């Protein structure tokens, strides 16, 4: 199971010349995520995953609320009372915003799967378009909810 003495001497006798190793820049030593600046396309992709989780969790809650509202006239009155408060309305607006972002990000990813926006600059631009479209849809959702 151990390393034999002959393998140690072979590895120990291997030398790398500086000419054969072309290192453009040293590898990062500090991998603290707070000091690393992510590109906009990476942030967009990460937020797409987060919005998917938010949408997935909220679907169960919204289906429960729909079931409550359709169960009886009293259930409908209960559902209206639940949604009538500012805090729940704000959460509903957040869920709609997450859903809008997930749809916009999903369309962006589908276009990237088709071969568009794969270069660095066009990927950055498509991420910006996704953010702008989500902001517009978020404002429309706010008008709808309030």
Tab-separated table of N, CA and C in Angstrom:
chain	number	residue	atom	x	y	z
A	1	UNK	N	0.814	-1.186	0.000
A	1	UNK	CA	0.000	0.000	0.000
A	1	UNK	C	0.860	1.253	0.000
A	2	UNK	N	2.042	1.191	0.549
A	2	UNK	CA	2.876	2.377	0.636
A	2	UNK	C	3.603	2.671	-0.660
A	3	UNK	N	4.357	3.715	-0.648
A	3	UNK	CA	5.146	4.115	-1.812
A	3	UNK	C	6.495	3.435	-1.696
A	4	UNK	N	6.900	2.824	-2.781
A	4	UNK	CA	8.177	2.119	-2.741
A	4	UNK	C	9.327	3.109	-2.842
A	5	UNK	N	10.462	2.668	-2.426
A	5	UNK	CA	11.642	3.522	-2.429
A	5	UNK	C	12.052	3.913	-3.851
A	6	UNK	N	11.852	3.039	-4.812
A	6	UNK	CA	12.236	3.351	-6.189
A	6	UNK	C	11.346	4.444	-6.780
A	7	UNK	N	10.039	4.462	-6.400
A	7	UNK	CA	9.175	5.520	-6.925
A	7	UNK	C	9.531	6.868	-6.320
A	8	UNK	N	10.010	6.863	-5.105
A	8	UNK	CA	10.425	8.115	-4.480
A	8	UNK	C	11.654	8.666	-5.190
A	9	UNK	N	12.575	7.811	-5.520
A	9	UNK	CA	13.769	8.307	-6.193
A	9	UNK	C	13.465	8.771	-7.604
A	10	UNK	N	12.519	8.124	-8.281
A	10	UNK	CA	12.167	8.576	-9.633
A	10	UNK	C	11.509	9.939	-9.572
A	11	UNK	N	10.544	10.101	-8.656
A	11	UNK	CA	9.882	11.396	-8.522
A	11	UNK	C	10.877	12.440	-8.045
A	12	UNK	N	11.733	12.063	-7.143
A	12	UNK	CA	12.699	13.012	-6.626
A	12	UNK	C	13.723	13.432	-7.664
A	13	UNK	N	14.013	12.571	-8.641
A	13	UNK	CA	15.023	12.929	-9.629
A	13	UNK	C	14.449	13.714	-10.797
A	14	UNK	N	13.112	13.810	-10.890
A	14	UNK	CA	12.511	14.567	-11.991
A	14	UNK	C	12.664	16.054	-11.715
A	15	UNK	N	13.108	16.781	-12.708
A	15	UNK	CA	13.255	18.224	-12.564
A	15	UNK	C	12.502	18.909	-13.685
A	16	UNK	N	11.893	20.020	-13.374
A	16	UNK	CA	11.195	20.802	-14.377
A	16	UNK	C	12.013	22.056	-14.664
A	17	UNK	N	12.270	22.257	-15.895
A	17	UNK	CA	12.986	23.487	-16.243
A	17	UNK	C	11.978	24.620	-16.324
A	18	UNK	N	12.412	25.829	-16.117
A	18	UNK	CA	11.530	26.981	-16.175
A	18	UNK	C	11.029	27.224	-17.589
A	19	UNK	N	11.723	26.717	-18.577
A	19	UNK	CA	11.295	26.904	-19.952
A	19	UNK	C	10.093	26.032	-20.281
A	20	UNK	N	9.965	24.875	-19.668
A	20	UNK	CA	8.856	23.979	-19.996
A	20	UNK	C	7.568	24.347	-19.263
A	21	UNK	N	7.636	25.135	-18.215
A	21	UNK	CA	6.463	25.532	-17.459
A	21	UNK	C	6.176	26.999	-17.767
A	22	UNK	N	5.072	27.247	-18.443
A	22	UNK	CA	4.676	28.610	-18.761
A	22	UNK	C	3.531	29.016	-17.841
A	23	UNK	N	3.847	29.661	-16.764
A	23	UNK	CA	2.846	30.125	-15.819
A	23	UNK	C	2.612	31.602	-16.095
A	24	UNK	N	1.374	31.923	-16.499
A	24	UNK	CA	1.060	33.315	-16.821
A	24	UNK	C	0.880	34.151	-15.561
A	25	UNK	N	0.156	33.621	-14.606
A	25	UNK	CA	0.023	34.308	-13.324
A	25	UNK	C	-0.128	33.264	-12.233
A	26	UNK	N	0.306	33.580	-11.047
A	26	UNK	CA	0.263	32.582	-9.975
A	26	UNK	C	-1.178	32.274	-9.573
A	27	UNK	N	-1.363	31.062	-9.108
A	27	UNK	CA	-2.689	30.655	-8.644
A	27	UNK	C	-3.050	31.429	-7.373
A	28	UNK	N	-4.348	31.660	-7.171
A	28	UNK	CA	-4.735	32.407	-5.968
A	28	UNK	C	-4.464	31.587	-4.704
A	29	UNK	N	-3.952	32.271	-3.724
A	29	UNK	CA	-3.674	31.628	-2.449
A	29	UNK	C	-4.886	31.777	-1.536
A	30	UNK	N	-5.532	32.913	-1.598
A	30	UNK	CA	-6.674	33.203	-0.746
A	30	UNK	C	-7.951	32.922	-1.528
A	31	UNK	N	-8.728	31.960	-1.091
A	31	UNK	CA	-9.987	31.647	-1.752
A	31	UNK	C	-11.181	32.125	-0.934
A	32	UNK	N	-11.042	33.244	-0.250
A	32	UNK	CA	-12.137	33.831	0.500
A	32	UNK	C	-13.150	34.390	-0.500
A	33	UNK	N	-14.388	33.874	-0.478
A	33	UNK	CA	-15.384	34.267	-1.462
A	33	UNK	C	-15.763	35.737	-1.382
A	34	UNK	N	-15.520	36.365	-0.244
A	34	UNK	CA	-15.854	37.779	-0.108
A	34	UNK	C	-14.846	38.673	-0.812
A	35	UNK	N	-13.664	38.158	-1.100
A	35	UNK	CA	-12.658	38.982	-1.769
A	35	UNK	C	-12.583	38.704	-3.261
A	36	UNK	N	-13.251	37.644	-3.730
A	36	UNK	CA	-13.240	37.312	-5.147
A	36	UNK	C	-14.382	38.052	-5.831
A	37	UNK	N	-14.074	38.716	-6.941
A	37	UNK	CA	-15.099	39.438	-7.698
A	37	UNK	C	-15.568	38.544	-8.843
A	38	UNK	N	-16.834	38.135	-8.766
A	38	UNK	CA	-17.399	37.284	-9.797
A	38	UNK	C	-17.810	38.123	-11.001
A	39	UNK	N	-17.691	37.597	-12.214
A	39	UNK	CA	-18.206	38.308	-13.377
A	39	UNK	C	-19.736	38.319	-13.363
A	40	UNK	N	-20.303	39.263	-14.105
A	40	UNK	CA	-21.748	39.426	-14.099
A	40	UNK	C	-22.470	38.170	-14.591
A	41	UNK	N	-21.885	37.477	-15.553
A	41	UNK	CA	-22.513	36.257	-16.053
A	41	UNK	C	-22.575	35.181	-14.971
A	42	UNK	N	-21.562	35.099	-14.126
A	42	UNK	CA	-21.558	34.128	-13.031
A	42	UNK	C	-22.609	34.490	-11.986
A	43	UNK	N	-22.713	35.771	-11.677
A	43	UNK	CA	-23.725	36.223	-10.717
A	43	UNK	C	-25.112	35.912	-11.250
A	44	UNK	N	-25.311	36.149	-12.548
A	44	UNK	CA	-26.599	35.862	-13.175
A	44	UNK	C	-26.939	34.377	-13.083
A	45	UNK	N	-25.970	33.531	-13.302
A	45	UNK	CA	-26.207	32.090	-13.240
A	45	UNK	C	-26.513	31.636	-11.812
A	46	UNK	N	-25.786	32.172	-10.849
A	46	UNK	CA	-26.030	31.822	-9.448
A	46	UNK	C	-27.419	32.286	-9.010
A	47	UNK	N	-27.804	33.505	-9.413
A	47	UNK	CA	-29.124	34.014	-9.061
A	47	UNK	C	-30.232	33.222	-9.744
A	48	UNK	N	-29.942	32.682	-10.923
A	48	UNK	CA	-30.926	31.836	-11.598
A	48	UNK	C	-31.205	30.591	-10.765
A	49	UNK	N	-30.178	30.007	-10.192
A	49	UNK	CA	-30.379	28.828	-9.342
A	49	UNK	C	-31.132	29.190	-8.066
A	50	UNK	N	-30.767	30.320	-7.463
A	50	UNK	CA	-31.444	30.749	-6.233
A	50	UNK	C	-32.914	31.039	-6.504
A	51	UNK	N	-33.205	31.699	-7.625
A	51	UNK	CA	-34.604	31.999	-7.948
A	51	UNK	C	-35.386	30.716	-8.219
A	52	UNK	N	-34.725	29.701	-8.740
A	52	UNK	CA	-35.392	28.414	-8.933
A	52	UNK	C	-35.777	27.766	-7.616
A	53	UNK	N	-34.900	27.853	-6.637
A	53	UNK	CA	-35.200	27.294	-5.310
A	53	UNK	C	-36.347	28.070	-4.665
A	54	UNK	N	-36.311	29.394	-4.767
A	54	UNK	CA	-37.392	30.215	-4.202
A	54	UNK	C	-38.718	29.867	-4.865
A	55	UNK	N	-38.711	29.730	-6.180
A	55	UNK	CA	-39.928	29.386	-6.910
A	55	UNK	C	-40.434	28.008	-6.505
A	56	UNK	N	-39.523	27.047	-6.381
A	56	UNK	CA	-39.907	25.684	-5.999
A	56	UNK	C	-40.559	25.666	-4.623
A	57	UNK	N	-39.973	26.359	-3.664
A	57	UNK	CA	-40.519	26.366	-2.303
A	57	UNK	C	-41.857	27.092	-2.269
A	58	UNK	N	-41.955	28.186	-3.002
A	58	UNK	CA	-43.180	28.990	-2.946
A	58	UNK	C	-44.356	28.329	-3.653
A	59	UNK	N	-44.103	27.430	-4.597
A	59	UNK	CA	-45.203	26.757	-5.293
A	59	UNK	C	-46.054	25.967	-4.309
A	60	UNK	N	-45.431	25.282	-3.376
A	60	UNK	CA	-46.189	24.531	-2.376
A	60	UNK	C	-47.072	25.428	-1.533
A	61	UNK	N	-46.537	26.549	-1.113
A	61	UNK	CA	-47.309	27.485	-0.288
A	61	UNK	C	-48.453	28.089	-1.090
A	62	UNK	N	-48.175	28.456	-2.335
A	62	UNK	CA	-49.215	29.052	-3.170
A	62	UNK	C	-50.301	28.042	-3.524
A	63	UNK	N	-49.925	26.781	-3.730
A	63	UNK	CA	-50.939	25.756	-3.985
A	63	UNK	C	-51.814	25.522	-2.757
A	64	UNK	N	-51.219	25.569	-1.577
A	64	UNK	CA	-52.008	25.459	-0.356
A	64	UNK	C	-52.998	26.623	-0.259
A	65	UNK	N	-52.533	27.824	-0.568
A	65	UNK	CA	-53.390	29.005	-0.515
A	65	UNK	C	-54.507	28.907	-1.554
A	66	UNK	N	-54.192	28.410	-2.728
A	66	UNK	CA	-55.214	28.217	-3.761
A	66	UNK	C	-56.248	27.184	-3.314
A	67	UNK	N	-55.767	26.089	-2.753
A	67	UNK	CA	-56.694	25.072	-2.246
A	67	UNK	C	-57.606	25.612	-1.160
A	68	UNK	N	-57.045	26.433	-0.273
A	68	UNK	CA	-57.844	27.052	0.780
A	68	UNK	C	-58.910	27.961	0.189
A	69	UNK	N	-58.527	28.735	-0.809
A	69	UNK	CA	-59.482	29.685	-1.383
A	69	UNK	C	-60.585	28.995	-2.179
A	70	UNK	N	-60.303	27.817	-2.729
A	70	UNK	CA	-61.312	27.098	-3.518
A	70	UNK	C	-62.147	26.127	-2.702
A	71	UNK	N	-61.799	25.925	-1.433
A	71	UNK	CA	-62.492	24.923	-0.621
A	71	UNK	C	-63.921	25.327	-0.273
A	72	UNK	N	-64.127	26.584	0.074
A	72	UNK	CA	-65.459	27.047	0.479
A	72	UNK	C	-65.446	28.574	0.501
A	73	UNK	N	-66.611	29.177	0.646
A	73	UNK	CA	-66.618	30.645	0.778
A	73	UNK	C	-65.864	31.125	2.024
A	74	UNK	N	-65.918	30.337	3.100
A	74	UNK	CA	-65.171	30.715	4.304
A	74	UNK	C	-63.665	30.582	4.064
A	75	UNK	N	-63.276	29.539	3.332
A	75	UNK	CA	-61.865	29.361	2.980
A	75	UNK	C	-61.361	30.494	2.113
A	76	UNK	N	-62.207	30.964	1.207
A	76	UNK	CA	-61.837	32.106	0.372
A	76	UNK	C	-61.627	33.347	1.229
A	77	UNK	N	-62.520	33.543	2.188
A	77	UNK	CA	-62.386	34.699	3.078
A	77	UNK	C	-61.098	34.593	3.895
A	78	UNK	N	-60.741	33.376	4.333
A	78	UNK	CA	-59.482	33.180	5.057
A	78	UNK	C	-58.289	33.504	4.168
A	79	UNK	N	-58.313	33.042	2.917
A	79	UNK	CA	-57.210	33.298	1.994
A	79	UNK	C	-57.059	34.794	1.718
A	80	UNK	N	-58.177	35.485	1.585
A	80	UNK	CA	-58.133	36.930	1.363
A	80	UNK	C	-57.545	37.625	2.584
A	81	UNK	N	-57.926	37.183	3.785
A	81	UNK	CA	-57.365	37.771	5.009
A	81	UNK	C	-55.856	37.543	5.103
A	82	UNK	N	-55.397	36.366	4.675
A	82	UNK	CA	-53.963	36.064	4.727
A	82	UNK	C	-53.195	36.961	3.768
A	83	UNK	N	-53.696	37.103	2.541
A	83	UNK	CA	-52.972	37.847	1.505
A	83	UNK	C	-53.132	39.348	1.675
A	84	UNK	N	-54.108	39.773	2.461
A	84	UNK	CA	-54.424	41.204	2.576
A	84	UNK	C	-53.350	42.006	3.296
A	85	UNK	N	-52.533	41.396	4.121
A	85	UNK	CA	-51.524	42.135	4.879
A	85	UNK	C	-50.351	42.577	4.014
A	86	UNK	N	-49.662	43.623	4.446
A	86	UNK	CA	-48.547	44.175	3.671
A	86	UNK	C	-47.391	43.192	3.560
A	87	UNK	N	-47.091	42.493	4.670
A	87	UNK	CA	-45.953	41.579	4.676
A	87	UNK	C	-46.152	40.435	3.683
A	88	UNK	N	-47.340	39.848	3.671
A	88	UNK	CA	-47.613	38.744	2.753
A	88	UNK	C	-47.652	39.252	1.320
A	89	UNK	N	-48.190	40.446	1.104
A	89	UNK	CA	-48.199	41.030	-0.236
A	89	UNK	C	-46.775	41.279	-0.716
A	90	UNK	N	-45.911	41.725	0.172
A	90	UNK	CA	-44.510	41.944	-0.179
A	90	UNK	C	-43.823	40.623	-0.534
A	91	UNK	N	-44.110	39.574	0.226
A	91	UNK	CA	-43.543	38.258	-0.071
A	91	UNK	C	-44.074	37.748	-1.411
A	92	UNK	N	-45.354	37.954	-1.667
A	92	UNK	CA	-45.930	37.550	-2.946
A	92	UNK	C	-45.252	38.281	-4.099
A	93	UNK	N	-44.973	39.562	-3.922
A	93	UNK	CA	-44.249	40.330	-4.937
A	93	UNK	C	-42.834	39.770	-5.129
A	94	UNK	N	-42.187	39.390	-4.037
A	94	UNK	CA	-40.860	38.786	-4.136
A	94	UNK	C	-40.884	37.456	-4.870
A	95	UNK	N	-41.915	36.661	-4.631
A	95	UNK	CA	-42.052	35.377	-5.318
A	95	UNK	C	-42.265	35.602	-6.814
A	96	UNK	N	-43.102	36.573	-7.161
A	96	UNK	CA	-43.325	36.883	-8.575
A	96	UNK	C	-42.056	37.413	-9.238
A	97	UNK	N	-41.272	38.184	-8.494
A	97	UNK	CA	-40.003	38.678	-9.029
A	97	UNK	C	-39.026	37.530	-9.242
A	98	UNK	N	-38.962	36.606	-8.290
A	98	UNK	CA	-38.087	35.437	-8.441
A	98	UNK	C	-38.522	34.597	-9.634
A	99	UNK	N	-39.825	34.426	-9.806
A	99	UNK	CA	-40.335	33.669	-10.942
A	99	UNK	C	-39.982	34.362	-12.261
A	100	UNK	N	-40.136	35.688	-12.305
A	100	UNK	CA	-39.795	36.441	-13.516
A	100	UNK	C	-38.305	36.314	-13.829
A	101	UNK	N	-37.465	36.398	-12.794
A	101	UNK	CA	-36.029	36.265	-13.034
A	101	UNK	C	-35.685	34.859	-13.500
A	102	UNK	N	-36.339	33.870	-12.919
A	102	UNK	CA	-36.044	32.491	-13.303
A	102	UNK	C	-36.448	32.237	-14.763
A	103	UNK	N	-37.552	32.818	-15.185
A	103	UNK	CA	-37.979	32.669	-16.580
A	103	UNK	C	-36.999	33.377	-17.505
A	104	UNK	N	-36.632	34.625	-17.172
A	104	UNK	CA	-35.678	35.369	-18.017
A	104	UNK	C	-34.316	34.674	-18.054
A	105	UNK	N	-33.848	34.219	-16.910
A	105	UNK	CA	-32.576	33.501	-16.865
A	105	UNK	C	-32.645	32.171	-17.593
A	106	UNK	N	-33.791	31.508	-17.517
A	106	UNK	CA	-33.963	30.253	-18.234
A	106	UNK	C	-33.926	30.449	-19.742
A	107	UNK	N	-34.558	31.517	-20.223
A	107	UNK	CA	-34.497	31.829	-21.653
A	107	UNK	C	-33.058	32.128	-22.058
A	108	UNK	N	-32.339	32.850	-21.204
A	108	UNK	CA	-30.927	33.149	-21.483
A	108	UNK	C	-30.110	31.862	-21.582
A	109	UNK	N	-30.334	30.940	-20.648
A	109	UNK	CA	-29.593	29.675	-20.668
A	109	UNK	C	-29.970	28.822	-21.881
A	110	UNK	N	-31.236	28.851	-22.266
A	110	UNK	CA	-31.635	28.119	-23.463
A	110	UNK	C	-30.952	28.674	-24.711
A	111	UNK	N	-30.872	29.998	-24.798
A	111	UNK	CA	-30.180	30.608	-25.935
A	111	UNK	C	-28.692	30.261	-25.920
A	112	UNK	N	-28.108	30.183	-24.728
A	112	UNK	CA	-26.703	29.792	-24.639
A	112	UNK	C	-26.525	28.336	-25.050
A	113	UNK	N	-27.499	27.483	-24.752
A	113	UNK	CA	-27.432	26.085	-25.186
A	113	UNK	C	-27.510	25.971	-26.705
A	114	UNK	N	-28.166	26.951	-27.329
A	114	UNK	CA	-28.259	26.959	-28.784
A	114	UNK	C	-27.021	27.564	-29.441
A	115	UNK	N	-26.079	28.050	-28.645
A	115	UNK	CA	-24.825	28.561	-29.182
A	115	UNK	C	-24.717	30.073	-29.214
A	116	UNK	N	-25.705	30.778	-28.695
A	116	UNK	CA	-25.657	32.240	-28.666
A	116	UNK	C	-25.111	32.710	-27.329
A	117	UNK	N	-24.533	33.878	-27.323
A	117	UNK	CA	-24.063	34.551	-26.096
A	117	UNK	C	-23.036	33.732	-25.329
A	118	UNK	N	-22.196	32.992	-26.028
A	118	UNK	CA	-21.184	32.182	-25.354
A	118	UNK	C	-19.873	32.924	-25.158
A	119	UNK	N	-19.653	33.994	-25.886
A	119	UNK	CA	-18.428	34.764	-25.712
A	119	UNK	C	-18.556	35.616	-24.458
A	120	UNK	N	-17.429	36.083	-23.975
A	120	UNK	CA	-17.406	36.822	-22.707
A	120	UNK	C	-18.255	38.084	-22.779
A	121	UNK	N	-18.043	38.889	-23.801
A	121	UNK	CA	-18.757	40.169	-23.878
A	121	UNK	C	-20.256	39.966	-24.112
A	122	UNK	N	-20.617	39.054	-25.011
A	122	UNK	CA	-22.041	38.832	-25.262
A	122	UNK	C	-22.712	38.158	-24.059
A	123	UNK	N	-21.971	37.361	-23.325
A	123	UNK	CA	-22.513	36.775	-22.098
A	123	UNK	C	-22.786	37.834	-21.046
A	124	UNK	N	-21.891	38.808	-20.951
A	124	UNK	CA	-22.107	39.927	-20.018
A	124	UNK	C	-23.332	40.739	-20.435
A	125	UNK	N	-23.461	40.981	-21.747
A	125	UNK	CA	-24.594	41.752	-22.239
A	125	UNK	C	-25.916	41.012	-22.008
A	126	UNK	N	-25.921	39.705	-22.232
A	126	UNK	CA	-27.155	38.948	-22.018
A	126	UNK	C	-27.531	38.926	-20.536
A	127	UNK	N	-26.535	38.922	-19.661
A	127	UNK	CA	-26.828	38.995	-18.221
A	127	UNK	C	-27.449	40.342	-17.874
A	128	UNK	N	-26.923	41.418	-18.467
A	128	UNK	CA	-27.504	42.750	-18.227
A	128	UNK	C	-28.934	42.824	-18.727
A	129	UNK	N	-29.185	42.261	-19.915
A	129	UNK	CA	-30.544	42.256	-20.459
A	129	UNK	C	-31.475	41.472	-19.546
A	130	UNK	N	-30.990	40.379	-18.995
A	130	UNK	CA	-31.796	39.587	-18.066
A	130	UNK	C	-32.150	40.399	-16.831
A	131	UNK	N	-31.186	41.127	-16.292
A	131	UNK	CA	-31.447	41.957	-15.112
A	131	UNK	C	-32.446	43.072	-15.426
A	132	UNK	N	-32.304	43.705	-16.589
A	132	UNK	CA	-33.208	44.797	-16.961
A	132	UNK	C	-34.618	44.271	-17.192
A	133	UNK	N	-34.739	43.153	-17.903
A	133	UNK	CA	-36.067	42.566	-18.140
A	133	UNK	C	-36.729	42.171	-16.827
A	134	UNK	N	-35.944	41.652	-15.897
A	134	UNK	CA	-36.501	41.274	-14.602
A	134	UNK	C	-36.954	42.502	-13.828
A	135	UNK	N	-36.205	43.595	-13.913
A	135	UNK	CA	-36.612	44.826	-13.224
A	135	UNK	C	-37.943	45.335	-13.768
A	136	UNK	N	-38.105	45.297	-15.078
A	136	UNK	CA	-39.372	45.741	-15.682
A	136	UNK	C	-40.509	44.823	-15.254
A	137	UNK	N	-40.284	43.514	-15.321
A	137	UNK	CA	-41.319	42.567	-14.906
A	137	UNK	C	-41.623	42.665	-13.413
A	138	UNK	N	-40.609	42.992	-12.624
A	138	UNK	CA	-40.811	43.166	-11.192
A	138	UNK	C	-41.692	44.386	-10.910
A	139	UNK	N	-41.472	45.455	-11.656
A	139	UNK	CA	-42.334	46.638	-11.507
A	139	UNK	C	-43.772	46.312	-11.911
A	140	UNK	N	-43.933	45.574	-12.999
A	140	UNK	CA	-45.277	45.172	-13.415
A	140	UNK	C	-45.931	44.269	-12.375
A	141	UNK	N	-45.161	43.380	-11.767
A	141	UNK	CA	-45.690	42.520	-10.706
A	141	UNK	C	-46.109	43.354	-9.494
A	142	UNK	N	-45.316	44.384	-9.189
A	142	UNK	CA	-45.684	45.274	-8.087
A	142	UNK	C	-46.989	45.995	-8.341
A	143	UNK	N	-47.201	46.437	-9.576
A	143	UNK	CA	-48.468	47.080	-9.937
A	143	UNK	C	-49.612	46.083	-9.822
A	144	UNK	N	-49.377	44.842	-10.247
A	144	UNK	CA	-50.394	43.802	-10.182
A	144	UNK	C	-50.761	43.459	-8.742
A	145	UNK	N	-49.756	43.348	-7.888
A	145	UNK	CA	-50.005	42.919	-6.504
A	145	UNK	C	-50.610	44.046	-5.670
A	146	UNK	N	-50.123	45.258	-5.859
A	146	UNK	CA	-50.662	46.368	-5.059
A	146	UNK	C	-51.682	47.078	-5.883
